């Protein structure tokens, strides 16, 4: 009897954790409006690991070797994310005229630079990765069989807009 009460209590607590206090707002298309994704300090520590795991799962599904995070490429990606926000435009050139290769070298990367993906969005890193996988050119950067290293960085504006950058190299 005690076991049954315990199971009912555990089930009730589990279900109550799944119910939010507010119903999602519905847009004119009948779909729930997106929630603002605010990157917390904890998220900031976990995002690179989550992205690396997701990228390596995608690469593994294709039979491609995994990549590792490169501190230099991470620094180059973060720098470019901040610079795109300052310029208020998603593009591959820095405000100082730097190319993706220039930024990787300036950050201390000594390998061969392979590619860069960028995004200006309010979406999570997982949604952004999914959007990149939907397009051939950005998917090729993620799945490039020559890649052995990856960098990932972002900058979030106070409005919630996020500037994402992923770079790869060997």
Tab-separated table of C-alpha atoms in Angstrom:
chain	number	residue	atom	x	y	z
A	1	UNK	CA	0.000	0.000	0.000
A	2	UNK	CA	2.815	2.416	0.840
A	3	UNK	CA	4.486	1.517	-2.433
A	4	UNK	CA	1.303	2.364	-4.388
A	5	UNK	CA	0.969	5.727	-2.617
A	6	UNK	CA	4.603	6.498	-3.347
A	7	UNK	CA	4.161	5.650	-7.035
A	8	UNK	CA	1.028	7.824	-7.264
A	9	UNK	CA	2.827	10.705	-5.559
A	10	UNK	CA	5.842	10.351	-7.882
A	11	UNK	CA	3.558	10.221	-10.928
A	12	UNK	CA	1.680	13.317	-9.765
A	13	UNK	CA	4.892	15.258	-9.197
A	14	UNK	CA	6.219	14.203	-12.589
A	15	UNK	CA	3.054	15.292	-14.376
A	16	UNK	CA	2.870	18.583	-12.499
A	17	UNK	CA	6.394	19.398	-13.675
A	18	UNK	CA	5.217	19.028	-17.262
A	19	UNK	CA	2.385	21.536	-16.935
A	20	UNK	CA	3.295	25.184	-17.285
A	21	UNK	CA	1.480	27.906	-15.406
A	22	UNK	CA	0.574	29.784	-18.576
A	23	UNK	CA	-0.843	28.687	-21.887
A	24	UNK	CA	1.293	29.546	-24.914
A	25	UNK	CA	0.201	32.559	-26.923
A	26	UNK	CA	-1.199	31.646	-30.327
A	27	UNK	CA	-0.212	33.550	-33.454
A	28	UNK	CA	-2.465	34.487	-36.396
A	29	UNK	CA	-1.520	31.216	-38.112
A	30	UNK	CA	-2.894	29.206	-35.186
A	31	UNK	CA	0.567	28.074	-34.115
A	32	UNK	CA	2.121	28.839	-30.715
A	33	UNK	CA	4.327	31.929	-30.777
A	34	UNK	CA	7.986	31.143	-30.123
A	35	UNK	CA	9.312	31.666	-26.630
A	36	UNK	CA	12.298	33.952	-26.151
A	37	UNK	CA	15.421	31.843	-25.731
A	38	UNK	CA	17.576	33.651	-23.199
A	39	UNK	CA	21.010	32.074	-22.814
A	40	UNK	CA	21.816	31.688	-19.135
A	41	UNK	CA	25.269	31.266	-17.633
A	42	UNK	CA	24.619	27.535	-17.298
A	43	UNK	CA	23.442	27.327	-20.915
A	44	UNK	CA	26.584	29.142	-22.023
A	45	UNK	CA	28.686	26.359	-20.487
A	46	UNK	CA	26.550	23.573	-21.997
A	47	UNK	CA	25.877	24.921	-25.493
A	48	UNK	CA	29.281	24.065	-27.021
A	49	UNK	CA	29.074	20.520	-25.658
A	50	UNK	CA	25.488	20.045	-26.895
A	51	UNK	CA	26.389	21.340	-30.346
A	52	UNK	CA	29.512	19.181	-30.528
A	53	UNK	CA	27.507	16.092	-29.543
A	54	UNK	CA	24.808	16.891	-32.115
A	55	UNK	CA	27.345	17.561	-34.871
A	56	UNK	CA	29.190	14.335	-34.118
A	57	UNK	CA	25.912	12.381	-34.104
A	58	UNK	CA	25.108	13.816	-37.545
A	59	UNK	CA	28.609	13.050	-38.767
A	60	UNK	CA	28.439	9.537	-37.316
A	61	UNK	CA	25.155	8.854	-39.116
A	62	UNK	CA	27.013	9.608	-42.343
A	63	UNK	CA	29.997	7.475	-41.364
A	64	UNK	CA	32.180	10.560	-40.934
A	65	UNK	CA	34.750	10.824	-38.150
A	66	UNK	CA	33.927	13.068	-35.179
A	67	UNK	CA	35.369	16.544	-34.663
A	68	UNK	CA	36.705	18.147	-31.479
A	69	UNK	CA	36.238	21.684	-30.237
A	70	UNK	CA	39.182	23.943	-30.953
A	71	UNK	CA	39.742	26.808	-28.490
A	72	UNK	CA	41.191	28.937	-31.310
A	73	UNK	CA	38.238	28.271	-33.620
A	74	UNK	CA	35.825	28.904	-30.735
A	75	UNK	CA	37.489	32.292	-30.207
A	76	UNK	CA	37.267	33.121	-33.923
A	77	UNK	CA	33.573	32.133	-33.986
A	78	UNK	CA	32.749	34.184	-30.901
A	79	UNK	CA	34.603	37.215	-32.269
A	80	UNK	CA	32.688	37.040	-35.522
A	81	UNK	CA	29.329	36.647	-33.755
A	82	UNK	CA	30.002	39.826	-31.759
A	83	UNK	CA	31.157	41.638	-34.883
A	84	UNK	CA	28.069	40.650	-36.890
A	85	UNK	CA	25.914	42.016	-34.048
A	86	UNK	CA	27.878	45.276	-34.085
A	87	UNK	CA	27.406	45.521	-37.862
A	88	UNK	CA	23.772	44.370	-37.538
A	89	UNK	CA	24.094	42.071	-40.520
A	90	UNK	CA	24.874	38.399	-40.997
A	91	UNK	CA	27.737	38.043	-43.386
A	92	UNK	CA	31.155	36.433	-43.574
A	93	UNK	CA	33.276	39.592	-43.607
A	94	UNK	CA	34.412	41.354	-40.462
A	95	UNK	CA	33.978	45.073	-39.921
A	96	UNK	CA	37.757	45.310	-40.243
A	97	UNK	CA	37.655	43.541	-43.631
A	98	UNK	CA	38.729	40.196	-42.157
A	99	UNK	CA	37.747	36.950	-43.829
A	100	UNK	CA	36.888	33.763	-41.920
A	101	UNK	CA	40.414	32.507	-42.608
A	102	UNK	CA	41.918	35.769	-41.273
A	103	UNK	CA	39.908	35.494	-38.043
A	104	UNK	CA	40.930	31.860	-37.513
A	105	UNK	CA	44.622	32.745	-37.983
A	106	UNK	CA	44.345	35.800	-35.714
A	107	UNK	CA	42.828	33.557	-33.033
A	108	UNK	CA	45.834	31.222	-33.258
A	109	UNK	CA	44.471	28.440	-35.472
A	110	UNK	CA	47.361	26.887	-37.405
A	111	UNK	CA	45.476	24.187	-39.316
A	112	UNK	CA	43.613	24.407	-42.612
A	113	UNK	CA	40.408	26.438	-42.400
A	114	UNK	CA	37.488	24.654	-44.121
A	115	UNK	CA	34.266	26.605	-43.685
A	116	UNK	CA	31.980	28.913	-41.750
A	117	UNK	CA	28.235	28.909	-41.033
A	118	UNK	CA	26.488	31.995	-39.662
A	119	UNK	CA	22.999	32.846	-38.501
A	120	UNK	CA	21.004	35.770	-37.141
A	121	UNK	CA	18.020	34.396	-35.244
A	122	UNK	CA	16.019	34.112	-32.053
A	123	UNK	CA	16.243	30.312	-32.245
A	124	UNK	CA	18.167	27.886	-30.059
A	125	UNK	CA	21.454	26.355	-31.097
A	126	UNK	CA	19.640	23.106	-31.931
A	127	UNK	CA	17.108	24.862	-34.148
A	128	UNK	CA	19.933	26.760	-35.829
A	129	UNK	CA	21.893	23.556	-36.434
A	130	UNK	CA	18.752	22.008	-37.921
A	131	UNK	CA	18.325	24.994	-40.258
A	132	UNK	CA	21.959	24.662	-41.356
A	133	UNK	CA	21.435	20.955	-42.042
A	134	UNK	CA	18.496	21.807	-44.314
A	135	UNK	CA	20.745	23.678	-46.777
A	136	UNK	CA	23.408	21.954	-48.864
A	137	UNK	CA	26.158	24.568	-48.495
A	138	UNK	CA	25.908	24.881	-44.705
A	139	UNK	CA	25.356	21.131	-44.294
A	140	UNK	CA	28.609	20.568	-46.206
A	141	UNK	CA	30.519	22.637	-43.618
A	142	UNK	CA	29.103	20.481	-40.813
A	143	UNK	CA	29.647	17.123	-42.526
A	144	UNK	CA	32.920	17.861	-44.351
A	145	UNK	CA	34.854	14.581	-44.042
A	146	UNK	CA	38.163	16.480	-43.902
A	147	UNK	CA	37.131	18.378	-40.766
A	148	UNK	CA	38.756	17.328	-37.512
A	149	UNK	CA	38.117	20.503	-35.497
A	150	UNK	CA	35.186	22.798	-34.940
A	151	UNK	CA	34.594	26.170	-33.350
A	152	UNK	CA	31.256	27.467	-32.145
A	153	UNK	CA	30.393	30.904	-30.789
A	154	UNK	CA	27.514	33.278	-30.330
A	155	UNK	CA	26.492	36.676	-29.115
A	156	UNK	CA	23.058	37.414	-27.691
A	157	UNK	CA	21.733	40.960	-27.785
A	158	UNK	CA	19.584	42.313	-24.927
A	159	UNK	CA	16.563	41.955	-27.275
A	160	UNK	CA	17.195	38.208	-27.390
A	161	UNK	CA	18.498	38.113	-30.966
A	162	UNK	CA	21.368	35.639	-31.272
A	163	UNK	CA	24.222	35.734	-33.734
A	164	UNK	CA	25.606	32.199	-34.204
A	165	UNK	CA	28.877	31.225	-35.884
A	166	UNK	CA	30.277	27.747	-36.551
A	167	UNK	CA	33.657	27.194	-38.180
A	168	UNK	CA	35.502	24.041	-39.151
A	169	UNK	CA	39.069	23.131	-39.914
A	170	UNK	CA	41.552	20.306	-40.086
